[in-house]
Short mmCIF file of C-alpha atoms and ligand atoms in Angstrom, two decimals:
data_model
loop_
_atom_site.label_atom_id
_atom_site.label_comp_id
_atom_site.label_asym_id
_atom_site.label_seq_id
_atom_site.Cartn_x
_atom_site.Cartn_y
_atom_site.Cartn_z
CA UNK W 1 116.23 -85.94 11.40
CA UNK W 2 119.60 -87.42 10.46
CA UNK W 3 120.91 -86.85 6.95
CA UNK W 4 120.68 -90.56 6.23
CA UNK W 5 117.01 -90.64 7.17
CA UNK W 6 116.25 -87.52 5.10
CA UNK W 7 118.11 -88.95 2.13
CA UNK W 8 116.33 -92.31 2.43
CA UNK W 9 112.97 -90.51 2.59
CA UNK W 10 113.89 -88.42 -0.47
CA UNK W 11 114.84 -91.61 -2.32
CA UNK W 12 111.51 -93.26 -1.42
CA UNK W 13 113.14 -96.02 0.64
CA UNK W 14 111.64 -94.68 3.90
CA UNK W 15 108.27 -92.94 4.28
CA UNK W 16 107.93 -90.40 7.07
CA UNK W 17 104.73 -90.57 9.13
CA UNK W 18 105.28 -87.55 11.37
CA UNK W 19 105.63 -89.85 14.38
CA UNK W 20 109.07 -90.44 15.87
CA UNK W 21 110.12 -94.05 15.46
CA UNK W 22 107.26 -95.01 13.12
CA UNK W 23 108.29 -95.18 9.48
CA UNK W 24 106.96 -96.71 6.30
CA UNK W 25 109.16 -98.48 3.76
CA UNK W 26 109.27 -98.42 -0.01
CA UNK W 27 109.34 -101.59 -2.14
CA UNK W 28 113.13 -101.70 -2.55
CA UNK W 29 113.74 -101.45 1.22
CA UNK W 30 111.10 -104.12 1.88
CA UNK W 31 112.64 -106.42 -0.69
CA UNK W 32 116.00 -106.20 1.11
CA UNK W 33 114.32 -106.95 4.47
CA UNK W 34 112.67 -110.01 2.90
CA UNK W 35 115.90 -111.27 1.32
CA UNK W 36 117.80 -110.77 4.55
CA UNK W 37 115.10 -112.80 6.31
CA UNK W 38 115.59 -115.63 3.82
CA UNK W 39 119.36 -115.65 4.46
CA UNK W 40 118.82 -115.73 8.25
CA UNK W 41 116.18 -118.44 7.78
CA UNK W 42 118.59 -120.79 5.94
CA UNK W 43 120.32 -121.71 9.21
CA UNK W 44 116.98 -122.85 10.59
CA UNK W 45 116.36 -125.09 7.60
CA UNK W 46 119.86 -126.61 7.93
CA UNK W 47 119.46 -127.10 11.68
CA UNK W 48 115.92 -128.42 11.83
CA UNK W 49 114.31 -125.38 13.48
CA UNK W 50 110.52 -125.24 13.66
CA UNK W 51 109.22 -122.05 12.04
CA UNK W 52 106.16 -120.39 13.59
CA UNK W 53 104.54 -116.96 13.34
CA UNK W 54 102.32 -115.02 15.66
CA UNK W 55 100.48 -111.71 15.31
CA UNK W 56 102.14 -108.56 16.72
CA UNK W 57 99.77 -108.57 19.71
CA UNK W 58 99.68 -111.04 22.58
CA UNK W 59 97.85 -111.67 25.81
CA UNK W 60 98.71 -109.27 28.60
CA UNK W 61 98.57 -112.15 31.07
CA UNK W 62 101.26 -114.01 29.12
CA UNK W 63 103.49 -110.95 28.91
CA UNK W 64 103.07 -110.42 32.66
CA UNK W 65 104.00 -114.04 33.26
CA UNK W 66 107.17 -113.40 31.28
CA UNK W 67 107.94 -110.62 33.78
CA UNK W 68 107.80 -107.91 31.12
CA UNK W 69 105.68 -105.39 33.02
CA UNK W 70 107.95 -105.65 36.07
CA UNK W 71 111.16 -105.29 34.10
CA UNK W 72 110.23 -102.93 31.24
CA UNK W 73 107.00 -101.03 32.04
CA UNK W 74 108.43 -97.93 30.33
CA UNK W 75 108.53 -99.77 26.98
CA UNK W 76 105.22 -101.60 27.24
CA UNK W 77 102.07 -100.73 25.30
CA UNK W 78 98.58 -102.00 26.12
CA UNK W 79 95.72 -102.04 23.62
CA UNK W 80 92.51 -100.33 24.66
CA UNK W 81 89.18 -100.22 22.91
CA UNK W 82 86.27 -97.83 23.34
CA UNK W 83 82.95 -98.52 24.96
CA UNK W 84 80.00 -97.51 22.78
CA UNK W 85 76.84 -95.77 23.95
CA UNK W 86 73.71 -94.70 22.05
CA UNK W 87 75.50 -91.57 20.85
CA UNK W 88 78.49 -93.50 19.51
CA UNK W 89 81.84 -94.40 21.00
CA UNK W 90 83.04 -92.75 24.22
CA UNK W 91 86.33 -91.32 23.18
CA UNK W 92 87.23 -89.55 26.40
CA UNK W 93 87.11 -90.46 30.06
CA UNK W 94 87.91 -93.69 31.78
CA UNK W 95 84.40 -95.13 31.42
CA UNK W 96 84.81 -95.36 27.67
CA UNK W 97 88.25 -96.86 27.82
CA UNK W 98 88.05 -100.64 27.76
CA UNK W 99 90.94 -103.04 28.12
CA UNK W 100 91.23 -105.62 25.35
CA UNK W 101 93.54 -107.83 27.42
CA UNK W 102 96.10 -107.46 24.63
CA UNK W 103 99.53 -105.89 24.48
CA UNK W 104 101.94 -105.18 21.68
CA UNK W 105 104.63 -107.86 21.30
CA UNK W 106 107.93 -106.29 22.44
CA UNK W 107 110.28 -109.15 21.41
CA UNK W 108 109.50 -111.98 19.02
CA UNK W 109 110.59 -114.66 21.50
CA UNK W 110 107.92 -113.75 24.09
CA UNK W 111 105.30 -115.42 21.91
CA UNK W 112 107.21 -118.71 21.93
CA UNK W 113 107.35 -119.68 25.62
CA UNK W 114 103.56 -120.19 26.08
CA UNK W 115 103.50 -122.36 22.94
CA UNK W 116 106.38 -124.56 24.12
CA UNK W 117 104.99 -124.75 27.68
CA UNK W 118 101.66 -126.03 26.39
CA UNK W 119 103.40 -128.98 24.74
CA UNK W 120 104.71 -130.42 28.02
CA UNK W 121 108.24 -131.48 29.03
CA UNK W 122 111.10 -131.13 26.55
CA UNK W 123 112.78 -134.15 25.03
CA UNK W 124 116.55 -134.43 25.61
CA UNK W 125 117.41 -132.53 22.43
CA UNK W 126 115.22 -129.60 23.50
CA UNK W 127 113.36 -127.29 21.12
CA UNK W 128 114.62 -124.94 18.43
CA UNK W 129 112.17 -122.38 17.07
CA UNK W 130 112.51 -119.75 14.35
CA UNK W 131 110.11 -116.82 14.24
CA UNK W 132 109.85 -113.19 13.31
CA UNK W 133 107.44 -110.57 14.53
CA UNK W 134 106.69 -106.92 14.30
CA UNK W 135 107.73 -105.67 17.73
CA UNK W 136 106.68 -102.50 19.52
CA UNK W 137 108.57 -100.63 22.23
CA UNK W 138 107.35 -97.26 23.45
CA UNK W 139 110.54 -95.27 23.01
CA UNK W 140 109.90 -92.46 20.49
CA UNK W 141 113.19 -91.12 19.23
CA UNK W 142 114.59 -89.10 16.36
CA UNK W 143 117.56 -91.47 16.21
CA UNK W 144 117.25 -93.14 12.77
CA UNK W 145 117.91 -96.75 13.87
CA UNK W 146 115.69 -96.52 16.98
CA UNK W 147 112.15 -97.36 15.96
CA UNK W 148 109.05 -97.89 18.05
CA UNK W 149 107.78 -100.48 15.60
CA UNK W 150 110.33 -102.80 13.99
CA UNK W 151 110.78 -106.39 12.90
CA UNK W 152 112.80 -108.88 14.86
CA UNK W 153 113.82 -112.24 13.40
CA UNK W 154 114.67 -114.68 16.15
CA UNK W 155 115.86 -118.17 16.94
CA UNK W 156 114.87 -119.48 20.36
CA UNK W 157 116.54 -122.52 21.88
CA UNK W 158 115.14 -124.32 24.91
CA UNK W 159 116.81 -127.34 26.47
CA UNK W 160 119.78 -128.35 28.62
CA UNK W 161 121.90 -125.39 29.73
CA UNK W 162 124.97 -126.67 27.87
CA UNK W 163 122.97 -126.97 24.65
CA UNK W 164 121.60 -123.43 24.97
CA UNK W 165 125.14 -122.11 25.57
CA UNK W 166 126.39 -124.03 22.51
CA UNK W 167 123.50 -122.63 20.42
CA UNK W 168 124.43 -119.11 21.45
CA UNK W 169 128.15 -119.67 20.75
CA UNK W 170 127.32 -121.08 17.31
CA UNK W 171 125.22 -118.02 16.50
CA UNK W 172 127.85 -115.57 17.72
CA UNK W 173 130.22 -117.13 15.16
CA UNK W 174 127.59 -117.45 12.45
CA UNK W 175 126.36 -113.86 12.83
CA UNK W 176 129.88 -112.43 12.61
CA UNK W 177 130.38 -114.37 9.37
CA UNK W 178 127.03 -113.05 8.11
CA UNK W 179 127.82 -109.36 8.81
CA UNK W 180 131.30 -109.86 7.32
CA UNK W 181 129.65 -111.27 4.17
CA UNK W 182 127.30 -108.28 4.15
CA UNK W 183 130.51 -106.19 4.22
CA UNK W 184 129.32 -104.18 7.23
CA UNK W 185 131.72 -103.02 9.96
CA UNK W 186 130.83 -104.53 13.34
CA UNK W 187 132.06 -105.34 16.82
CA UNK W 188 130.71 -107.49 19.64
CA UNK W 189 130.06 -106.08 23.08
CA UNK W 190 128.75 -107.20 26.42
CA UNK W 191 125.35 -105.54 26.97
CA UNK W 192 122.30 -105.32 29.21
CA UNK W 193 118.58 -104.84 28.72
CA UNK W 194 116.95 -101.52 29.69
CA UNK W 195 115.52 -102.76 33.01
CA UNK W 196 113.36 -100.16 34.74
CA UNK W 197 114.19 -98.25 37.92
CA UNK W 198 116.58 -98.84 40.81
CA UNK W 199 116.11 -102.63 41.06
CA UNK W 200 116.55 -102.60 37.30
CA UNK W 201 120.03 -101.15 37.65
CA UNK W 202 121.02 -104.16 39.75
CA UNK W 203 119.51 -106.55 37.24
CA UNK W 204 121.35 -104.81 34.41
CA UNK W 205 124.72 -104.99 36.15
CA UNK W 206 124.18 -108.63 37.09
CA UNK W 207 123.25 -109.41 33.47
CA UNK W 208 126.51 -107.80 32.34
CA UNK W 209 128.66 -109.47 34.98
CA UNK W 210 127.29 -112.86 34.00
CA UNK W 211 127.75 -112.17 30.31
CA UNK W 212 124.13 -113.04 29.56
CA UNK W 213 123.61 -110.54 26.72
CA UNK W 214 126.04 -109.95 23.89
CA UNK W 215 125.31 -107.55 21.06
CA UNK W 216 126.68 -107.20 17.57
CA UNK W 217 127.01 -103.45 16.95
CA UNK W 218 127.12 -101.79 13.55
CA UNK W 219 127.37 -98.05 12.76
CA UNK W 220 124.52 -97.65 10.23
CA UNK W 221 126.76 -95.37 8.17
CA UNK W 222 130.35 -94.19 8.27
CA UNK W 223 130.78 -91.96 11.32
CA UNK W 224 127.54 -93.06 13.06
CA UNK W 225 127.72 -94.44 16.57
CA UNK W 226 127.48 -98.25 16.63
CA UNK W 227 123.98 -99.60 17.17
CA UNK W 228 122.87 -103.13 18.11
CA UNK W 229 121.86 -105.04 14.98
CA UNK W 230 121.51 -108.36 16.77
CA UNK W 231 121.73 -109.76 20.27
CA UNK W 232 122.65 -113.16 21.67
CA UNK W 233 120.85 -113.80 24.92
CA UNK W 234 121.19 -116.53 27.53
CA UNK W 235 118.15 -116.33 29.84
CA UNK W 236 119.20 -119.31 32.01
CA UNK W 237 116.00 -120.48 33.79
CA UNK W 238 114.26 -117.07 33.78
CA UNK W 239 111.56 -117.89 31.21
CA UNK W 240 111.51 -121.66 31.68
CA UNK W 241 110.79 -121.25 35.40
CA UNK W 242 108.05 -118.71 34.70
CA UNK W 243 106.46 -121.14 32.25
CA UNK W 244 107.33 -124.32 34.17
CA UNK W 245 109.11 -125.73 31.16
CA UNK W 246 111.19 -128.74 32.28
CA UNK W 247 113.13 -131.53 30.63
CA UNK W 248 111.49 -134.95 30.38
CA UNK W 249 113.85 -136.23 33.10
CA UNK W 250 112.54 -133.35 35.27
CA UNK W 251 115.84 -131.47 35.23
CA UNK W 252 115.63 -127.71 34.73
CA UNK W 253 115.43 -126.44 31.19
CA UNK W 254 117.16 -123.23 30.13
CA UNK W 255 116.48 -120.92 27.21
CA UNK W 256 118.33 -118.51 25.00
CA UNK W 257 117.61 -116.50 21.89
CA UNK W 258 119.29 -114.65 19.08
CA UNK W 259 117.40 -111.66 17.67
CA UNK W 260 118.14 -109.77 14.46
CA UNK W 261 116.90 -106.22 13.99
CA UNK W 262 115.73 -106.30 10.39
CA UNK W 263 115.28 -102.55 9.80
CA UNK W 264 118.59 -101.72 11.48
CA UNK W 265 120.57 -104.18 9.41
CA UNK W 266 118.82 -103.02 6.23
CA UNK W 267 119.49 -99.37 7.12
CA UNK W 268 123.18 -100.24 7.54
CA UNK W 269 123.23 -101.88 4.09
CA UNK W 270 121.80 -98.71 2.51
CA UNK W 271 124.02 -96.51 4.71
CA UNK W 272 127.25 -98.27 3.69
CA UNK W 273 126.59 -99.59 0.19
CA UNK W 274 124.38 -96.86 -1.25
CA UNK W 275 120.73 -96.49 -2.22
CA UNK W 276 120.75 -98.76 -5.26
CA UNK W 277 121.01 -102.44 -4.36
CA UNK W 278 121.88 -103.26 -7.98
CA UNK W 279 125.14 -101.40 -7.35
CA UNK W 280 126.03 -103.09 -4.07
CA UNK W 281 129.32 -105.02 -3.90
CA UNK W 282 129.30 -108.38 -5.72
CA UNK W 283 129.67 -110.47 -2.53
CA UNK W 284 126.72 -108.73 -0.89
CA UNK W 285 124.59 -109.14 -4.00
CA UNK W 286 125.60 -112.77 -4.28
CA UNK W 287 124.39 -113.43 -0.74
CA UNK W 288 121.12 -111.53 -1.00
CA UNK W 289 120.19 -111.89 -4.65
CA UNK W 290 122.01 -115.19 -5.42
P1 5GP F 301 116.87 -106.79 22.16
O1 5GP F 301 115.84 -107.77 22.58
O2 5GP F 301 118.28 -107.30 22.31
O3 5GP F 301 116.67 -105.44 22.78
O4 5GP F 301 116.60 -106.56 20.61
C1 5GP F 301 117.01 -107.49 19.64
C2 5GP F 301 117.33 -106.74 18.39
O5 5GP F 301 116.16 -106.06 17.93
C3 5GP F 301 118.36 -105.63 18.60
O6 5GP F 301 119.68 -106.11 18.54
C4 5GP F 301 118.02 -104.70 17.46
O7 5GP F 301 118.64 -105.10 16.27
C5 5GP F 301 116.53 -104.83 17.33
N1 5GP F 301 115.96 -103.69 18.04
C6 5GP F 301 115.81 -103.51 19.37
N2 5GP F 301 115.30 -102.29 19.64
C7 5GP F 301 115.12 -101.69 18.45
C8 5GP F 301 114.64 -100.40 18.06
O8 5GP F 301 114.29 -99.55 18.88
N3 5GP F 301 114.60 -100.14 16.74
C9 5GP F 301 115.02 -101.04 15.83
N4 5GP F 301 114.96 -100.68 14.53
N5 5GP F 301 115.48 -102.24 16.15
C10 5GP F 301 115.54 -102.57 17.45
ZN1 ZN F 302 114.51 -112.98 22.32
#
């Protein structure tokens, strides 16, 4: 366990569960997560985003249609139930293990594409959606900022390619201003998703070459290695083709998203500014506590 995590547990801001990457949060930590969410949400209000929320589980069929099981099977988690006999539930053996058809949501934006697809072709201005979700990725780790269960606050833009690119550019600027206002050290870097296996290596290098994923990296405390606190993703026609989302004039629609890691950013605030938000720098307090 890192010193920061131990200290945050001792202070009651984090609650250890004994499972790597699964932590509870005290009221003060949660309050910061909520306030950060409100700050991120302001852009959506100013820019006419539609806000929607989904549960942290979704249909396996929809996640497969998004290509998730092909690209990231190592991170995926399926929900199973138990069959019940006269003596109670079967808790061992395959005959007692029943699929629910549900999987844990791994990224908030995956819940959005089926919703937009069901509405039919996109008008010229496209669609702009704000959402957040508890996300699950099966990657137990003792690294403090790497959680199996975490919250991701996202904006998803669907529409003409040029509009999606402009959305992403706007957010790259906006997010840098946000982390500067939070007085956190950061840098941007070209990145790739953790695609599985040998074909995955090709997909990762192509994603990098085409500059499709950019991350904003923050060391969660002085001396820590930088970790991605948000990402700016241009998916081109990957999801829109899978969901047959087109423009009204039948041209191809593209999509992109920006995702904020809420626990990571909050950890960085505690890591850099101390464990008592009432003592955080004035500018940071002004932004979060108004
Ligand atoms: P991405 O889809 O780019 O992998 O994730 C979007 C954002 O979610 C990341 O930039 C990061 O802030 C957050 N995130 C991704 N994986 C994890 C994780 O394992 N733990 C935590 N706490 N946040 C994560
Ligand atoms: Zn996304």
